[in-house]
Amino acid sequence: MTKGKFITLEGVEGVGKSTNLELISALVKSGGHDVLVTREPGGTTLGERVREILLDKDEHGMTPMAELLLMFAARAQHVEEVIRPALARGTWVVSDRFTDSSYAYQGGGRQLGSNTVAELEHQVLGGFKPDLVVILDLDVQAGLERASKVSEADRFESEERAFFERVRAAFIGRSTKAGYQLVDAGRPLADVQADITIIIKKLFE
Ligand code: TMP
């Protein structure tokens, strides 16, 4: 059976995910594959509704565990309704964030720890994982400045810098695993995109 590949793009706020998501999608298409671009939290009607709650600044009392469970509620729906069926059709799926964001933001940022996230990952996803995780890495301050120019701060973007330093450290910590690529996004866009192009083209081999 033909099976698509599952690529996720990760990183702290303002790291340049949108531009590079477009590049990855174009590269996958140029490799002759159908591509579906999606995002988390979101990607389904339910997931987009959960996203609204998660990003709503009025939800300032949300506990870290409630936040984590909502992320996984949206993810459970996303995987069953969208991601797995697309992969089974042979479509490649590119997701703006996935489980690694839960390890970074809830495990690291909110300090729930990676074991708690791993237990939920096991429960909700079994062994289902991306074929490739591209983590864009950037100085936290530079990223937050970039993000603040694009839109008004949501519930996460309103966090203090120390939170994002923990998020960044958790991403870097995960980047040594098999199937992970850490890309220095602090360089000129052409250099970042040259690296991403090489990484994606390896998947065609
Ligand atoms: P975005 O604005 O990059 O699309 O992501 C929305 C926010 O959700 C971002 O601040 C990161 C956060 N997030 C988590 O905290 N945990 C997760 O598992 C995911 C997918 C996103």
Short mmCIF file of C-alpha atoms and ligand atoms in Angstrom, two decimals:
data_model
loop_
_atom_site.label_atom_id
_atom_site.label_comp_id
_atom_site.label_asym_id
_atom_site.label_seq_id
_atom_site.Cartn_x
_atom_site.Cartn_y
_atom_site.Cartn_z
CA MET A 1 0.00 0.00 0.00
CA THR A 2 1.31 3.49 -0.80
CA LYS A 3 1.70 5.50 2.32
CA GLY A 4 2.36 9.19 2.69
CA LYS A 5 4.95 10.65 5.00
CA PHE A 6 4.18 12.80 8.02
CA ILE A 7 6.31 15.90 8.55
CA THR A 8 5.93 18.32 11.46
CA LEU A 9 7.38 21.80 11.86
CA GLU A 10 8.11 23.05 15.36
CA GLY A 11 9.65 25.98 17.20
CA VAL A 12 9.01 28.90 19.55
CA GLU A 13 6.84 31.88 18.56
CA GLY A 14 8.17 34.07 15.75
CA VAL A 15 10.62 31.49 14.47
CA GLY A 16 9.27 31.68 10.90
CA LYS A 17 7.09 28.57 10.72
CA SER A 18 4.58 29.97 8.19
CA THR A 19 7.13 30.83 5.49
CA ASN A 20 8.92 27.52 5.91
CA LEU A 21 5.66 25.57 5.95
CA GLU A 22 4.98 26.94 2.46
CA LEU A 23 8.45 25.89 1.34
CA ILE A 24 8.04 22.35 2.69
CA SER A 25 4.63 22.02 1.04
CA ALA A 26 6.06 23.20 -2.33
CA LEU A 27 9.01 20.81 -2.04
CA VAL A 28 6.77 17.84 -1.31
CA LYS A 29 4.60 18.72 -4.31
CA SER A 30 7.66 19.08 -6.53
CA GLY A 31 8.63 15.56 -5.45
CA GLY A 32 5.39 14.38 -7.09
CA HIS A 33 3.34 13.84 -3.94
CA ASP A 34 -0.07 15.10 -2.88
CA VAL A 35 0.27 17.24 0.21
CA LEU A 36 -2.06 18.27 3.02
CA VAL A 37 -1.02 21.18 5.22
CA THR A 38 -2.61 21.32 8.65
CA ARG A 39 -1.98 22.71 12.13
CA GLU A 40 -2.21 22.10 15.86
CA PRO A 41 -4.04 22.87 17.92
CA GLY A 42 -6.63 22.69 15.15
CA GLY A 43 -6.96 20.87 11.85
CA THR A 44 -10.57 19.73 12.44
CA THR A 45 -13.78 21.55 13.34
CA LEU A 46 -13.47 20.28 16.91
CA GLY A 47 -9.75 21.09 17.04
CA GLU A 48 -10.27 24.65 15.83
CA ARG A 49 -12.90 25.19 18.53
CA VAL A 50 -10.54 23.82 21.16
CA ARG A 51 -7.82 26.10 19.75
CA GLU A 52 -10.00 29.14 20.37
CA ILE A 53 -10.32 28.17 24.03
CA LEU A 54 -6.60 27.46 24.35
CA LEU A 55 -5.53 30.81 22.89
CA ASP A 56 -8.21 32.89 24.63
CA LYS A 57 -6.59 35.34 27.05
CA ASP A 58 -9.75 35.31 29.19
CA GLU A 59 -8.92 31.70 30.12
CA HIS A 60 -6.17 32.86 32.47
CA GLY A 61 -7.14 30.31 35.14
CA MET A 62 -6.56 27.28 32.88
CA THR A 63 -4.42 24.75 34.73
CA PRO A 64 -1.37 23.23 32.99
CA MET A 65 -3.02 19.79 33.09
CA ALA A 66 -6.28 21.10 31.59
CA GLU A 67 -4.19 22.75 28.89
CA LEU A 68 -2.30 19.54 28.14
CA LEU A 69 -5.50 17.47 28.00
CA LEU A 70 -7.13 19.95 25.62
CA MET A 71 -4.06 19.77 23.35
CA PHE A 72 -4.39 15.98 23.29
CA ALA A 73 -8.18 16.08 22.85
CA ALA A 74 -7.68 18.18 19.71
CA ARG A 75 -4.82 15.90 18.62
CA ALA A 76 -6.83 12.68 19.07
CA GLN A 77 -9.49 14.04 16.70
CA HIS A 78 -6.90 15.41 14.27
CA VAL A 79 -5.03 12.13 13.94
CA GLU A 80 -8.12 9.95 13.45
CA GLU A 81 -10.16 12.32 11.29
CA VAL A 82 -7.46 13.91 9.13
CA ILE A 83 -3.88 12.69 9.45
CA ARG A 84 -4.18 8.89 9.36
CA PRO A 85 -6.73 8.82 6.50
CA ALA A 86 -4.57 11.19 4.41
CA LEU A 87 -1.43 9.10 4.98
CA ALA A 88 -3.35 5.94 4.09
CA ARG A 89 -4.36 7.56 0.76
CA GLY A 90 -0.68 8.23 0.05
CA THR A 91 -0.99 11.96 0.75
CA TRP A 92 1.92 13.55 2.58
CA VAL A 93 0.89 15.53 5.65
CA VAL A 94 2.74 18.64 6.84
CA SER A 95 1.63 19.88 10.25
CA ASP A 96 2.39 23.23 11.83
CA ARG A 97 3.16 21.78 15.31
CA PHE A 98 2.34 18.35 16.79
CA THR A 99 3.21 16.38 19.94
CA ASP A 100 6.67 17.93 20.30
CA SER A 101 4.94 21.24 21.09
CA SER A 102 3.24 19.51 24.04
CA TYR A 103 6.63 18.29 25.30
CA ALA A 104 8.06 21.80 24.86
CA TYR A 105 5.18 24.00 26.10
CA GLN A 106 3.38 21.85 28.66
CA GLY A 107 6.25 19.53 29.60
CA GLY A 108 8.92 22.26 29.59
CA GLY A 109 7.20 25.66 29.67
CA ARG A 110 4.49 24.67 32.18
CA GLN A 111 6.89 22.27 33.91
CA LEU A 112 4.59 19.24 33.82
CA GLY A 113 7.63 17.17 32.83
CA SER A 114 8.19 14.91 29.86
CA ASN A 115 6.95 11.73 31.59
CA THR A 116 3.42 13.13 31.94
CA VAL A 117 3.37 14.07 28.26
CA ALA A 118 4.84 10.69 27.28
CA GLU A 119 2.09 8.84 29.17
CA LEU A 120 -0.61 10.74 27.30
CA GLU A 121 1.21 10.34 24.01
CA HIS A 122 1.27 6.59 24.56
CA GLN A 123 -2.39 6.50 25.56
CA VAL A 124 -3.68 8.70 22.74
CA LEU A 125 -1.33 7.94 19.85
CA GLY A 126 0.12 4.52 20.63
CA GLY A 127 3.29 4.42 18.58
CA PHE A 128 2.10 6.91 15.96
CA LYS A 129 4.85 9.46 15.25
CA PRO A 130 5.97 11.83 12.51
CA ASP A 131 8.49 10.52 9.94
CA LEU A 132 10.34 13.82 10.26
CA VAL A 133 10.28 16.62 12.84
CA VAL A 134 11.90 19.89 11.76
CA ILE A 135 12.59 22.15 14.74
CA LEU A 136 13.38 25.77 13.93
CA ASP A 137 15.56 27.29 16.62
CA LEU A 138 15.85 31.00 17.35
CA ASP A 139 16.84 33.29 20.19
CA VAL A 140 13.68 33.76 22.32
CA GLN A 141 13.79 37.56 22.42
CA ALA A 142 14.22 37.81 18.63
CA GLY A 143 11.29 35.43 18.12
CA LEU A 144 8.96 37.26 20.49
CA GLU A 145 9.76 40.59 18.80
CA ARG A 146 8.98 39.08 15.40
CA ALA A 147 5.74 37.51 16.67
CA SER A 148 4.53 40.75 18.26
CA LYS A 149 4.79 42.52 14.88
CA VAL A 150 2.54 39.94 13.20
CA SER A 151 -0.42 39.85 15.60
CA GLU A 152 -1.72 40.77 19.04
CA ALA A 153 -0.44 38.49 21.81
CA ASP A 154 -2.61 35.42 22.54
CA ARG A 155 -2.68 33.51 25.87
CA PHE A 156 0.67 31.83 25.19
CA GLU A 157 2.40 34.86 23.71
CA SER A 158 1.52 36.78 26.87
CA GLU A 159 3.80 34.50 28.92
CA GLU A 160 7.06 35.81 30.35
CA ARG A 161 10.41 35.24 28.69
CA ALA A 162 11.50 32.51 31.15
CA PHE A 163 8.57 30.38 29.97
CA PHE A 164 9.79 30.56 26.37
CA GLU A 165 13.38 29.85 27.41
CA ARG A 166 12.11 26.59 28.96
CA VAL A 167 10.12 25.86 25.79
CA ARG A 168 13.18 26.45 23.61
CA ALA A 169 15.39 24.30 25.84
CA ALA A 170 12.86 21.45 25.67
CA PHE A 171 12.78 21.64 21.86
CA ILE A 172 16.58 21.57 21.70
CA GLY A 173 16.57 18.62 24.11
CA ARG A 174 14.27 16.63 21.80
CA SER A 175 16.19 17.45 18.64
CA THR A 176 18.81 14.75 19.13
CA LYS A 177 16.28 11.94 18.63
CA ALA A 178 16.20 9.90 15.44
CA GLY A 179 14.07 11.57 12.75
CA TYR A 180 14.59 15.05 14.21
CA GLN A 181 16.39 17.97 12.55
CA LEU A 182 17.30 21.20 14.34
CA VAL A 183 17.64 24.19 12.02
CA ASP A 184 19.21 27.47 13.13
CA ALA A 185 16.54 29.99 12.11
CA GLY A 186 18.60 32.99 13.20
CA ARG A 187 20.39 33.06 9.84
CA PRO A 188 19.26 34.70 6.57
CA LEU A 189 16.11 33.07 5.19
CA ALA A 190 17.95 31.77 2.09
CA ASP A 191 20.35 29.77 4.30
CA VAL A 192 17.52 28.40 6.46
CA GLN A 193 15.59 27.36 3.36
CA ALA A 194 18.65 25.77 1.75
CA ASP A 195 18.99 23.52 4.82
CA ILE A 196 15.29 22.66 4.84
CA THR A 197 15.42 21.80 1.13
CA ILE A 198 18.23 19.31 1.71
CA ILE A 199 16.39 17.77 4.67
CA ILE A 200 13.11 17.32 2.74
CA LYS A 201 14.79 15.99 -0.40
CA LYS A 202 16.42 13.24 1.69
CA LEU A 203 12.92 11.93 2.40
CA PHE A 204 12.42 11.27 -1.34
CA GLU A 205 15.41 8.90 -1.48
P1 TMP B 1 0.69 28.70 16.79
O1 TMP B 1 0.26 30.06 17.13
O2 TMP B 1 2.13 28.54 16.53
O3 TMP B 1 -0.16 28.06 15.75
O4 TMP B 1 0.44 27.78 18.10
C1 TMP B 1 -0.50 28.09 19.02
C2 TMP B 1 0.06 28.03 20.40
O5 TMP B 1 -0.22 26.75 20.98
C3 TMP B 1 1.57 28.24 20.51
O6 TMP B 1 1.80 29.24 21.48
C4 TMP B 1 2.08 26.91 21.04
C5 TMP B 1 0.89 26.30 21.71
N1 TMP B 1 0.88 24.83 21.74
C6 TMP B 1 1.13 24.19 22.95
O7 TMP B 1 1.34 24.84 23.96
N2 TMP B 1 1.10 22.82 22.98
C7 TMP B 1 0.83 22.04 21.88
O8 TMP B 1 0.82 20.82 21.96
C8 TMP B 1 0.58 22.74 20.63
C9 TMP B 1 0.27 21.94 19.42
C10 TMP B 1 0.62 24.12 20.62
#
